[in-house]
CSV table of C-alpha atoms and ligand atoms in Angstrom, one decimal:
chain,number,residue,atom,x,y,z
A,2,MET,CA,-37.5,-39.5,16.6
A,3,SER,CA,-34.8,-39.9,13.6
A,4,ASP,CA,-31.2,-40.5,14.9
A,5,LYS,CA,-30.1,-38.4,11.3
A,6,PRO,CA,-29.0,-35.2,12.3
A,7,LEU,CA,-30.9,-32.0,10.1
A,8,ASN,CA,-27.8,-29.8,9.1
A,9,VAL,CA,-28.2,-26.1,9.3
A,10,ALA,CA,-25.7,-23.8,7.8
A,11,LEU,CA,-25.8,-20.4,9.1
A,12,LEU,CA,-25.1,-17.3,6.7
A,13,GLY,CA,-24.0,-14.5,8.9
A,14,CYS,CA,-23.0,-13.9,12.5
A,15,GLY,CA,-23.7,-10.5,13.8
A,16,SER,CA,-26.4,-9.4,15.8
A,17,VAL,CA,-29.0,-11.8,14.9
A,18,GLY,CA,-26.6,-15.1,13.8
A,19,SER,CA,-24.6,-14.8,17.1
A,20,GLN,CA,-27.8,-15.3,18.9
A,21,VAL,CA,-28.8,-18.2,16.7
A,22,VAL,CA,-25.7,-20.0,17.2
A,23,ARG,CA,-26.3,-19.4,20.9
A,24,LEU,CA,-29.9,-21.0,20.9
A,25,LEU,CA,-28.8,-23.5,18.6
A,26,THR,CA,-26.2,-24.6,20.9
A,27,GLU,CA,-27.9,-24.1,24.2
A,28,GLN,CA,-31.3,-25.6,23.0
A,29,ALA,CA,-29.7,-28.6,21.7
A,30,ASP,CA,-31.6,-31.1,23.4
A,31,ASP,CA,-35.1,-29.2,23.2
A,32,LEU,CA,-34.7,-28.5,19.6
A,33,GLU,CA,-34.0,-32.1,19.0
A,34,ALA,CA,-37.3,-33.4,21.1
A,35,ARG,CA,-39.3,-30.4,19.2
A,36,VAL,CA,-38.3,-31.4,15.7
A,37,GLY,CA,-37.4,-35.0,15.9
A,38,ALA,CA,-33.9,-35.4,15.3
A,39,PRO,CA,-30.8,-33.6,16.4
A,40,VAL,CA,-30.3,-30.3,14.5
A,41,ARG,CA,-26.8,-29.8,13.8
A,42,LEU,CA,-24.9,-26.6,12.9
A,43,VAL,CA,-22.3,-27.5,10.2
A,44,GLY,CA,-21.1,-24.3,8.8
A,45,VAL,CA,-21.1,-20.5,9.4
A,46,ALA,CA,-20.2,-17.8,6.6
A,47,VAL,CA,-18.9,-14.6,7.5
A,48,ARG,CA,-17.5,-11.9,5.9
A,49,ARG,CA,-14.2,-11.7,8.7
A,50,LEU,CA,-12.8,-14.9,10.1
A,51,ASP,CA,-11.1,-12.6,12.8
A,52,ALA,CA,-13.6,-10.3,13.7
A,53,PRO,CA,-15.0,-10.5,17.3
A,54,ARG,CA,-18.3,-12.3,17.9
A,55,GLU,CA,-20.8,-12.0,20.5
A,56,VAL,CA,-20.7,-15.9,21.0
A,57,GLU,CA,-18.1,-18.7,20.5
A,58,VAL,CA,-18.7,-20.5,17.2
A,59,PRO,CA,-17.9,-24.6,17.6
A,60,GLU,CA,-14.3,-24.7,16.1
A,61,GLY,CA,-13.7,-25.3,12.6
A,62,LEU,CA,-17.2,-23.8,11.6
A,63,LEU,CA,-16.5,-20.6,10.4
A,64,THR,CA,-16.0,-19.9,7.0
A,65,THR,CA,-15.9,-16.7,4.3
A,66,ASP,CA,-17.1,-19.4,1.7
A,67,ALA,CA,-20.5,-19.3,1.6
A,68,GLU,CA,-21.1,-20.3,-1.9
A,69,SER,CA,-19.4,-23.3,-1.4
A,70,LEU,CA,-21.1,-24.1,2.1
A,71,VAL,CA,-24.9,-23.3,0.6
A,72,ALA,CA,-24.2,-25.8,-2.2
A,73,ARG,CA,-23.0,-28.6,0.4
A,74,GLU,CA,-24.8,-31.8,-0.7
A,75,ASP,CA,-25.5,-32.7,3.6
A,76,VAL,CA,-27.0,-29.1,4.1
A,77,ASP,CA,-30.9,-29.4,4.6
A,78,VAL,CA,-31.6,-25.9,6.1
A,79,VAL,CA,-29.9,-22.3,5.1
A,80,VAL,CA,-30.5,-19.4,7.6
A,81,GLU,CA,-29.5,-16.2,5.8
A,82,VAL,CA,-28.7,-13.2,8.6
A,83,ILE,CA,-26.5,-11.4,6.3
A,84,GLY,CA,-29.2,-8.7,4.9
A,85,GLY,CA,-28.9,-6.9,2.3
A,86,ILE,CA,-29.7,-7.5,-1.6
A,87,GLU,CA,-26.5,-9.2,-2.5
A,88,PRO,CA,-25.0,-11.6,-2.2
A,89,ALA,CA,-28.0,-12.9,-0.2
A,90,ARG,CA,-30.1,-13.2,-3.1
A,91,SER,CA,-27.4,-15.5,-4.7
A,92,LEU,CA,-26.9,-17.5,-2.1
A,93,ILE,CA,-30.3,-18.3,-1.1
A,94,LEU,CA,-31.1,-19.2,-4.7
A,95,ARG,CA,-28.3,-21.2,-5.0
A,96,ALA,CA,-29.4,-23.0,-1.5
A,97,LEU,CA,-32.7,-24.1,-3.0
A,98,GLU,CA,-31.3,-25.1,-6.4
A,99,HIS,CA,-28.9,-27.5,-4.0
A,100,GLY,CA,-32.0,-28.5,-2.4
A,101,ALA,CA,-31.8,-26.7,1.0
A,102,SER,CA,-35.1,-25.3,2.7
A,103,VAL,CA,-34.5,-21.6,3.5
A,104,VAL,CA,-35.1,-19.4,6.5
A,105,SER,CA,-34.3,-15.9,6.1
A,106,ALA,CA,-34.6,-12.5,8.2
A,107,ASN,CA,-33.8,-10.1,5.4
A,108,LYS,CA,-37.1,-8.0,4.9
A,109,ALA,CA,-35.2,-5.6,2.3
A,110,LEU,CA,-34.5,-8.7,-0.1
A,111,LEU,CA,-37.9,-9.7,0.5
A,112,ALA,CA,-39.8,-6.7,0.0
A,113,GLU,CA,-37.2,-5.9,-3.2
A,114,ASP,CA,-37.4,-9.3,-5.2
A,115,GLY,CA,-39.8,-11.9,-2.9
A,116,PRO,CA,-41.4,-13.3,-6.0
A,117,THR,CA,-37.9,-14.3,-7.4
A,118,LEU,CA,-37.1,-16.4,-4.4
A,119,PHE,CA,-40.7,-17.7,-4.0
A,120,GLU,CA,-40.6,-18.9,-7.5
A,121,ALA,CA,-37.4,-20.8,-6.6
A,122,ALA,CA,-38.4,-22.5,-3.5
A,123,GLY,CA,-41.7,-23.3,-5.5
A,124,LYS,CA,-39.8,-24.6,-8.3
A,125,ALA,CA,-37.2,-26.7,-5.7
A,126,SER,CA,-40.1,-28.0,-3.6
A,127,ARG,CA,-38.5,-26.3,-0.5
A,128,ASP,CA,-39.6,-24.2,2.2
A,129,LEU,CA,-38.8,-20.4,2.5
A,130,TYR,CA,-40.0,-19.0,6.0
A,131,TYR,CA,-39.2,-15.4,7.0
A,132,GLU,CA,-41.2,-14.5,10.1
A,133,ALA,CA,-38.0,-12.5,11.6
A,134,ALA,CA,-38.4,-10.0,8.4
A,135,VAL,CA,-41.3,-8.1,10.1
A,136,ALA,CA,-41.3,-6.8,13.7
A,137,GLY,CA,-38.9,-9.0,15.1
A,138,ALA,CA,-39.8,-11.7,17.5
A,139,ILE,CA,-43.8,-10.9,17.1
A,140,PRO,CA,-45.7,-13.7,15.2
A,141,ILE,CA,-47.3,-11.7,12.4
A,142,LEU,CA,-46.5,-13.3,9.5
A,143,ARG,CA,-47.6,-17.0,9.9
A,144,PRO,CA,-50.7,-15.5,11.8
A,145,LEU,CA,-51.7,-13.8,8.5
A,146,ARG,CA,-50.4,-17.0,6.1
A,147,GLU,CA,-52.2,-19.7,8.2
A,148,SER,CA,-54.7,-18.6,11.2
A,149,LEU,CA,-56.0,-16.0,9.2
A,150,ALA,CA,-56.2,-18.3,6.0
A,151,GLY,CA,-59.9,-18.6,6.4
A,152,ASP,CA,-60.9,-15.1,7.1
A,153,ARG,CA,-60.8,-11.7,5.0
A,154,VAL,CA,-58.4,-9.3,6.3
A,155,THR,CA,-59.2,-6.0,5.5
A,156,ARG,CA,-56.6,-3.8,7.2
A,157,VAL,CA,-53.0,-3.9,8.4
A,158,LEU,CA,-52.0,-1.0,10.8
A,159,GLY,CA,-48.2,-1.6,12.3
A,160,ILE,CA,-45.7,0.6,14.3
A,161,VAL,CA,-42.8,-2.0,12.7
A,162,ASN,CA,-40.0,0.2,13.4
A,163,GLY,CA,-38.3,0.7,16.9
A,164,THR,CA,-36.2,3.6,16.0
A,165,THR,CA,-38.8,6.1,15.2
A,166,ASN,CA,-41.3,5.2,17.7
A,167,PHE,CA,-38.8,5.7,20.1
A,168,ILE,CA,-38.2,9.0,18.8
A,169,LEU,CA,-41.5,9.8,18.6
A,170,ASP,CA,-42.2,8.8,21.8
A,171,LYS,CA,-39.6,11.0,23.2
A,172,MET,CA,-41.1,13.8,21.5
A,173,ASP,CA,-44.7,13.3,22.9
A,174,THR,CA,-43.4,12.6,26.3
A,175,SER,CA,-40.7,15.4,26.7
A,176,GLY,CA,-41.5,17.8,23.8
A,177,ALA,CA,-38.2,17.4,22.6
A,178,GLY,CA,-37.7,18.4,18.7
A,179,PHE,CA,-36.9,15.7,16.0
A,180,SER,CA,-33.0,16.0,16.6
A,181,GLU,CA,-32.5,16.1,19.8
A,182,ALA,CA,-34.8,13.0,20.1
A,183,LEU,CA,-32.6,11.5,17.5
A,184,GLU,CA,-29.4,12.0,19.6
A,185,GLU,CA,-31.2,10.5,22.1
A,186,ALA,CA,-32.1,7.4,20.4
A,187,GLN,CA,-28.3,7.4,18.9
A,188,GLU,CA,-26.7,7.5,22.3
A,189,LEU,CA,-29.1,4.8,23.7
A,190,GLY,CA,-28.2,2.7,20.8
A,191,TYR,CA,-32.1,2.7,19.3
A,192,ALA,CA,-30.6,4.5,16.2
A,193,GLU,CA,-27.8,3.9,14.2
A,194,ALA,CA,-24.9,6.3,13.1
A,195,ASP,CA,-26.8,7.2,9.7
A,196,PRO,CA,-30.4,6.4,10.7
A,197,THR,CA,-31.9,7.1,7.0
A,198,ALA,CA,-33.4,3.8,6.4
A,199,ASP,CA,-35.4,3.7,9.7
A,200,VAL,CA,-36.3,7.8,10.1
A,201,GLU,CA,-36.8,8.1,6.3
A,202,GLY,CA,-39.4,5.2,6.7
A,203,PHE,CA,-37.4,2.4,4.0
A,204,ASP,CA,-37.1,0.1,6.8
A,205,ALA,CA,-41.2,0.3,7.7
A,206,ALA,CA,-41.8,0.3,3.7
A,207,ALA,CA,-40.3,-3.0,3.4
A,208,LYS,CA,-42.2,-4.3,6.1
A,209,ALA,CA,-45.4,-2.9,4.7
A,210,ALA,CA,-44.8,-4.4,1.3
A,211,ILE,CA,-44.5,-7.9,3.0
A,212,LEU,CA,-47.6,-7.5,5.4
A,213,ALA,CA,-49.7,-6.2,2.5
A,214,SER,CA,-48.4,-9.1,0.0
A,215,LEU,CA,-49.5,-11.7,2.9
A,216,ALA,CA,-52.4,-9.9,3.9
A,217,PHE,CA,-54.0,-9.4,0.5
A,218,HIS,CA,-52.5,-12.7,-1.5
A,219,THR,CA,-51.0,-10.0,-3.9
A,220,ARG,CA,-47.6,-9.6,-4.6
A,221,VAL,CA,-46.8,-6.1,-3.3
A,222,THR,CA,-42.8,-5.0,-3.3
A,223,ALA,CA,-41.2,-2.0,-1.9
A,224,SER,CA,-41.6,0.3,-4.9
A,225,ASP,CA,-45.4,-0.2,-4.4
A,226,VAL,CA,-45.3,1.5,-1.4
A,227,TYR,CA,-45.8,5.2,-0.9
A,228,ARG,CA,-43.1,6.4,1.9
A,229,GLU,CA,-42.6,9.4,4.4
A,230,GLY,CA,-40.2,9.4,7.1
A,231,ILE,CA,-40.3,11.5,10.1
A,232,SER,CA,-37.6,13.7,10.0
A,233,GLU,CA,-40.2,16.8,9.0
A,234,VAL,CA,-41.9,16.1,12.1
A,235,THR,CA,-42.0,19.0,14.7
A,236,ALA,CA,-42.3,19.5,18.0
A,237,ALA,CA,-45.3,21.6,17.3
A,238,ASP,CA,-47.0,18.6,15.2
A,239,VAL,CA,-46.6,16.4,18.4
A,240,ALA,CA,-48.3,19.2,20.6
A,241,SER,CA,-51.2,19.7,18.5
A,242,ALA,CA,-51.8,16.2,18.5
A,243,ARG,CA,-51.9,16.1,22.1
A,244,ASP,CA,-54.5,19.1,22.0
A,245,MET,CA,-56.9,16.7,20.1
A,246,GLY,CA,-56.2,14.0,22.1
A,247,ALA,CA,-53.7,12.0,19.7
A,248,VAL,CA,-50.6,10.8,19.3
A,249,VAL,CA,-47.9,10.8,16.5
A,250,LYS,CA,-46.9,7.6,15.2
A,251,LEU,CA,-45.2,6.2,12.1
A,252,LEU,CA,-47.9,3.7,10.6
A,253,ALA,CA,-47.2,1.3,7.9
A,254,ILE,CA,-50.6,1.0,6.7
A,255,ALA,CA,-52.1,-1.5,4.2
A,256,GLU,CA,-55.9,-1.4,3.2
A,257,LEU,CA,-58.5,-2.9,0.8
A,258,SER,CA,-61.1,-1.2,-0.3
A,259,ASP,CA,-63.0,-1.6,-3.7
A,260,GLU,CA,-60.8,-5.2,-4.1
A,261,ARG,CA,-57.5,-2.7,-4.5
A,262,VAL,CA,-55.0,-2.3,-2.1
A,263,SER,CA,-53.3,0.4,-1.0
A,264,VAL,CA,-49.9,0.5,0.8
A,265,ARG,CA,-48.2,3.5,2.6
A,266,VAL,CA,-45.7,4.6,5.3
A,267,HIS,CA,-46.3,7.9,6.8
A,268,PRO,CA,-46.6,9.8,10.3
A,269,ALA,CA,-50.1,10.2,11.5
A,270,MET,CA,-51.9,11.3,14.3
A,271,ILE,CA,-54.0,8.5,15.8
A,272,PRO,CA,-56.5,8.6,19.1
A,273,ARG,CA,-54.8,7.9,22.3
A,274,SER,CA,-57.6,5.8,22.9
A,275,HIS,CA,-56.4,3.4,20.0
A,276,PRO,CA,-54.6,0.4,21.0
A,277,LEU,CA,-51.3,1.3,18.9
A,278,ALA,CA,-51.0,4.6,20.7
A,279,SER,CA,-50.0,2.7,24.0
A,280,VAL,CA,-46.9,1.0,21.9
A,281,ARG,CA,-44.1,2.8,23.7
A,282,GLU,CA,-40.3,3.5,23.3
A,283,ALA,CA,-39.1,1.0,20.8
A,284,TYR,CA,-41.6,-1.4,20.8
A,285,ASN,CA,-43.3,-3.0,17.6
A,286,ALA,CA,-47.1,-3.5,17.3
A,287,VAL,CA,-49.2,-4.8,14.3
A,288,PHE,CA,-53.0,-4.4,14.5
A,289,VAL,CA,-55.0,-6.4,12.1
A,290,GLU,CA,-58.8,-6.0,11.0
A,291,SER,CA,-60.6,-8.9,9.5
A,292,GLN,CA,-64.2,-9.6,8.4
A,293,ALA,CA,-64.6,-12.4,11.0
A,294,ALA,CA,-62.3,-12.3,13.6
A,295,GLY,CA,-62.7,-8.6,14.1
A,296,GLN,CA,-59.4,-6.8,15.6
A,297,LEU,CA,-56.7,-8.4,16.5
A,298,MET,CA,-53.1,-6.6,18.1
A,299,PHE,CA,-49.7,-8.4,18.0
A,300,TYR,CA,-47.1,-6.5,20.3
A,301,GLY,CA,-43.8,-7.1,21.5
A,302,PRO,CA,-40.3,-6.4,20.8
A,303,GLY,CA,-39.7,-5.8,17.2
A,304,ALA,CA,-35.7,-6.0,16.7
A,305,GLY,CA,-32.6,-7.0,18.9
A,306,GLY,CA,-30.1,-10.1,18.4
A,307,ALA,CA,-32.5,-12.4,20.7
A,308,PRO,CA,-35.9,-11.5,20.1
A,309,THR,CA,-35.1,-12.0,16.1
A,310,ALA,CA,-33.6,-15.0,16.8
A,311,SER,CA,-36.4,-16.6,18.5
A,312,ALA,CA,-38.4,-15.9,15.4
A,313,VAL,CA,-35.5,-17.0,13.0
A,314,LEU,CA,-35.5,-20.5,15.4
A,315,GLY,CA,-39.4,-21.1,15.3
A,316,ASP,CA,-39.3,-21.2,11.5
A,317,LEU,CA,-36.1,-23.3,11.6
A,318,VAL,CA,-37.9,-26.1,14.1
A,319,THR,CA,-41.1,-25.8,11.4
A,320,VAL,CA,-38.7,-25.9,8.1
A,321,ALA,CA,-37.0,-28.9,10.1
A,322,ARG,CA,-39.9,-30.9,10.7
A,323,ASN,CA,-41.5,-30.5,7.1
A,324,ARG,CA,-38.1,-31.5,5.8
A,325,LEU,CA,-38.4,-35.2,8.4
A,326,THR,CA,-41.9,-35.8,6.9
A,327,GLY,CA,-40.9,-34.8,3.4
A,328,THR,CA,-43.6,-32.1,3.2
A,329,THR,CA,-43.6,-28.1,2.6
A,330,GLY,CA,-45.6,-25.6,4.6
A,331,ALA,CA,-47.9,-23.0,2.1
A,332,GLY,CA,-45.6,-21.2,-0.2
A,333,GLU,CA,-46.5,-17.7,-2.0
A,334,SER,CA,-50.0,-17.2,-2.2
A,335,ALA,CA,-50.6,-14.3,-4.7
A,336,TYR,CA,-53.9,-15.6,-6.9
A,337,ALA,CA,-55.8,-12.2,-6.0
A,338,GLU,CA,-53.6,-10.3,-7.9
A,339,ARG,CA,-55.3,-7.2,-6.8
A,340,GLU,CA,-53.7,-3.7,-8.1
A,341,VAL,CA,-52.1,-1.2,-6.2
A,342,ARG,CA,-54.1,2.0,-5.7
A,343,PRO,CA,-52.3,5.3,-6.6
A,344,MET,CA,-51.4,7.3,-3.3
A,345,GLY,CA,-53.2,10.3,-4.6
A,346,GLU,CA,-56.8,7.9,-4.8
A,347,THR,CA,-56.0,7.1,-1.2
A,348,THR,CA,-58.7,8.3,1.2
A,349,THR,CA,-57.8,9.7,4.8
A,350,ARG,CA,-58.4,12.6,7.1
A,351,TYR,CA,-55.8,15.3,7.7
A,352,HIS,CA,-54.7,17.7,10.3
A,353,VAL,CA,-53.9,21.1,8.6
A,354,ALA,CA,-51.9,24.1,10.4
A,355,ILE,CA,-52.1,27.5,8.7
A,356,ASP,CA,-50.4,30.7,9.8
A,357,VAL,CA,-52.8,33.5,9.1
A,358,ASP,CA,-53.3,36.9,9.0
A,359,ASP,CA,-55.6,37.8,12.2
A,360,ARG,CA,-58.5,39.5,10.7
A,361,ALA,CA,-62.1,39.3,10.1
A,362,GLY,CA,-63.6,37.2,6.8
A,363,VAL,CA,-59.9,34.9,7.0
A,364,LEU,CA,-62.1,31.6,8.4
A,365,ALA,CA,-64.4,31.9,5.5
A,366,GLU,CA,-61.6,32.2,2.9
A,367,VAL,CA,-60.0,29.0,4.3
A,368,ALA,CA,-62.9,27.1,4.3
A,369,GLN,CA,-63.7,28.5,0.5
A,370,ALA,CA,-60.1,26.9,0.2
A,371,PHE,CA,-60.7,23.5,1.4
A,372,ALA,CA,-65.0,23.6,-0.4
A,373,ALA,CA,-63.3,24.2,-3.3
A,374,HIS,CA,-61.5,20.6,-3.6
A,375,ASP,CA,-64.5,19.0,-2.2
A,376,VAL,CA,-62.7,18.4,1.2
A,377,SER,CA,-65.2,19.0,4.2
A,378,ILE,CA,-64.1,20.2,7.2
A,379,GLN,CA,-64.8,18.3,10.7
A,380,THR,CA,-63.0,20.9,13.0
A,381,VAL,CA,-61.3,24.4,13.2
A,382,ARG,CA,-59.6,25.7,15.7
A,383,GLN,CA,-57.9,29.0,16.3
A,384,GLU,CA,-55.0,29.4,18.2
A,385,GLY,CA,-53.0,32.5,19.1
A,386,ARG,CA,-53.7,36.4,18.0
A,387,GLY,CA,-52.0,38.9,15.5
A,388,ALA,CA,-48.8,37.8,14.2
A,389,ASP,CA,-49.1,34.3,15.9
A,390,ALA,CA,-52.5,33.5,14.8
A,391,GLN,CA,-53.1,30.0,13.4
A,392,LEU,CA,-56.1,28.1,12.3
A,393,VAL,CA,-55.9,24.4,12.7
A,394,VAL,CA,-58.2,22.4,10.2
A,395,VAL,CA,-59.0,18.6,10.6
A,396,SER,CA,-61.0,17.5,7.5
A,397,HIS,CA,-63.2,14.7,7.1
A,398,GLN,CA,-62.4,11.9,4.8
A,399,ALA,CA,-61.0,13.4,1.4
A,400,THR,CA,-58.2,11.7,-1.2
A,401,ASP,CA,-54.5,12.5,-1.2
A,402,ALA,CA,-55.1,14.5,-4.6
A,403,GLN,CA,-58.1,16.6,-3.2
A,404,LEU,CA,-55.9,17.7,0.0
A,405,ALA,CA,-52.5,18.4,-1.9
A,406,ALA,CA,-54.6,20.6,-4.2
A,407,THR,CA,-56.2,22.3,-1.0
A,408,VAL,CA,-52.8,23.0,0.5
A,409,ASP,CA,-51.4,24.4,-3.1
A,410,ARG,CA,-54.0,27.0,-2.8
A,411,LEU,CA,-54.2,27.8,0.6
A,412,ARG,CA,-50.3,28.7,0.2
A,413,GLN,CA,-51.4,30.9,-2.7
A,414,MET,CA,-53.6,33.0,-0.6
A,415,GLU,CA,-52.8,36.4,0.4
A,416,ILE,CA,-54.1,36.2,4.2
A,417,VAL,CA,-52.0,32.8,4.4
A,418,ARG,CA,-48.6,33.4,6.0
A,419,ASP,CA,-47.5,29.5,5.7
A,420,VAL,CA,-49.2,26.4,5.9
A,421,THR,CA,-46.9,25.2,8.9
A,422,SER,CA,-48.0,21.4,9.3
A,423,VAL,CA,-50.2,18.7,7.2
A,424,MET,CA,-50.5,15.3,8.6
A,425,ARG,CA,-52.8,12.5,8.3
A,426,VAL,CA,-55.0,11.7,10.9
A,427,GLU,CA,-56.0,7.8,11.0
A,428,GLY,CA,-58.6,6.5,13.7
A,429,ASP,CA,-61.2,8.7,15.2
A,430,ALA,CA,-59.0,11.5,16.8
A,431,GLU,CA,-61.1,14.4,17.1
B,515,NAP,N1,-30.7,-6.6,14.3
B,515,NAP,C1,-32.0,-6.6,14.3
B,515,NAP,O1,-32.4,-6.8,15.6
B,515,NAP,C2,-32.9,-7.6,13.2
B,515,NAP,C3,-33.9,-7.1,13.4
B,515,NAP,C4,-35.0,-7.9,12.5
B,515,NAP,C5,-34.5,-8.5,11.3
B,515,NAP,N2,-33.0,-8.4,10.9
B,515,NAP,C6,-32.4,-8.5,9.6
B,515,NAP,O2,-31.7,-9.4,10.0
B,515,NAP,C7,-30.3,-9.6,9.1
B,515,NAP,C8,-29.2,-9.6,10.0
B,515,NAP,O3,-29.0,-8.5,10.6
B,515,NAP,P1,-27.7,-8.4,12.0
B,515,NAP,O4,-28.3,-6.9,12.6
B,515,NAP,O5,-27.5,-9.4,12.6
B,515,NAP,O6,-26.8,-7.6,10.9
B,515,NAP,P2,-25.2,-7.5,11.2
B,515,NAP,O7,-25.0,-7.8,12.9
B,515,NAP,O8,-24.4,-6.6,10.5
B,515,NAP,O9,-24.4,-9.2,10.8
B,515,NAP,C9,-24.4,-9.3,9.4
B,515,NAP,C10,-23.4,-10.8,9.4
B,515,NAP,O10,-23.2,-11.2,8.2
B,515,NAP,C11,-22.1,-11.2,7.6
B,515,NAP,N3,-21.9,-10.9,6.4
B,515,NAP,C12,-22.2,-9.8,5.7
B,515,NAP,N4,-21.6,-9.9,4.5
B,515,NAP,C13,-21.2,-11.0,4.3
B,515,NAP,C14,-21.0,-12.0,2.9
B,515,NAP,N5,-20.8,-11.0,1.7
B,515,NAP,N6,-20.7,-13.3,3.1
B,515,NAP,C15,-20.8,-13.9,4.0
B,515,NAP,N7,-21.4,-13.2,5.6
B,515,NAP,C16,-21.3,-11.8,5.5
B,515,NAP,C17,-20.9,-10.2,8.5
B,515,NAP,O11,-20.1,-10.9,8.8
B,515,NAP,P3,-18.6,-10.3,9.9
B,515,NAP,O12,-19.1,-10.5,11.4
B,515,NAP,O13,-17.5,-11.1,9.5
B,515,NAP,O14,-18.8,-9.0,9.3
B,515,NAP,C18,-22.1,-10.4,10.0
B,515,NAP,O15,-21.7,-11.5,10.4
B,515,NAP,C19,-30.6,-8.6,8.3
B,515,NAP,O16,-31.6,-8.9,6.9
B,515,NAP,C20,-31.6,-7.6,9.3
B,515,NAP,O17,-32.5,-6.8,8.3
B,515,NAP,C21,-32.1,-7.6,11.9
C-alpha cells in the first residue's frame, strides 16, 4: 500500500463523466484497497461551468481549461469522456507527452486515428486503455487483447449499437415500420433527436474497426469498414425474415479468411436459433469465434452513463495499478499487418425479394439470372398471385460483386417489376 495518492484528471462530466465522478467518490475506500493507493480526483474539465450536472462535483475541481489540466505535473491518469475528434485527440496526446496514462471511452477517435494515439502512448511508455469505447459495460476488448491472446480469433459478430437493436426489435415484435419504431425509440430516450450516427451505422462501424484491429492484430480504421444502416429496412423485410425462421439485426462483422480481414456493418438476417437473435431491446452482445476456444458470447448493457462508467473505472484501476508498480499493460498489437478485403470480394448468403409477373416460365428466367453470375440458389418461395406475385430467393454463398451484378440483371428483365429487398443472411437460416 502506498500513501501517495494517484491523481486523476477527468475530461468531460456529461452522461459518462458524471457517473465516473460518482463512482470515484462513492467507492473511494474500495478503490484505494484495490489499487493499493488512494485515487484522488484533482480536476474536471467541462465546456460550461454553470451547466446542470447529474452529480455534485467537489468544490474547486471544475475548470474549462482542459489544456492546463492535462499538462499538470501531478496528474497520473487522464480520463477522457468528452467524445469527438478534437479537442479530445490533442488533449490525449498532450496528457501522454506530460507523462500521464490515459483511459478513454472515445470510439470515434480510436477508430479514426487510433494508431497516432498508440504510437504516442508507446513513445511515452504510458498506458492507453479504452474498454468503454465498444459495447459500454461489456468486457470485450480486454478478453480480445489478453484472454484470447494465445488463440486465433476467426470471426467477431457484434450487436454493438443499442439504438438500432431497439428499433429492429420493435419492428420484429410489433410489425411496425422503421419510422414508427424510430419515433418510439426517440420518445423512450433510446435514440437521439438526430439519429444518423446510430441508424446509418457510423457508430457501429467505429466499433467494428476497433474490434477487428484487436481480433486480427492489424490496423483497421473506420474508413476500412463497409457500412450500411437500417433506415432502408422495411416491415416486409422483417416479416420475410420471420417467415424463414430468422430475425433482422444490424451486425458488425469482422472476419478472417485467406489471411485477409473483412470488416463490415449492415443489417442481416440471422436464424432465431443463433445466440445473437435473443439479444433484445437496447442490449448489446459480441459473439466471438476462435480456433481453440470455439464460440464465446459477451452480453450486457452497451451504453448508459453508469454501465459505461463501470468499464471506465475498470480501466482506471488497471492503469493505476500499473502506475504503482512502474509497468504498463500490453500496447498496440498490429504485427500481422493483414490486408483488408474489398467488400465486393466478401462472401455471404443473400435474401432477395422480387416482384414478378405471374406467368409460366418466370421462375426459370429468374433462376437463369442468378446462374449467369454463378450465384447458386438455396431456396425459392413464391408468395401472392397476379399483381402481388413475389419470388423470395435465398442464395448459397456468393460474393457481393456477384450478387450486385445479379440484382442489376434482374432489374433489367421485363418479367421483373421490382427487386424490393436485398439482404444478407448470416448463419444457417433456412
Ligand atoms: N453515453 C453513453 O452511453 C456512452 C457509451 C459508450 C461510450 N460513450 C463515449 O463516452 C464519451 C462521452 O459520452 P457522453 O455521453 O458522456 O457525452 P456528453 O454527455 O455529451 O458529455 C460530454 C462532456 O464533455 C464536455 N466537453 C465537451 N467539449 C468539451 C471541451 N472542448 N472541453 C472540455 N469539456 C468538453 C461537456 O461539457 P459540458 O457538460 O459543460 O457541456 C460534457 O460534460 C464519448 O466518447 C462517447 O462516445 C458514451
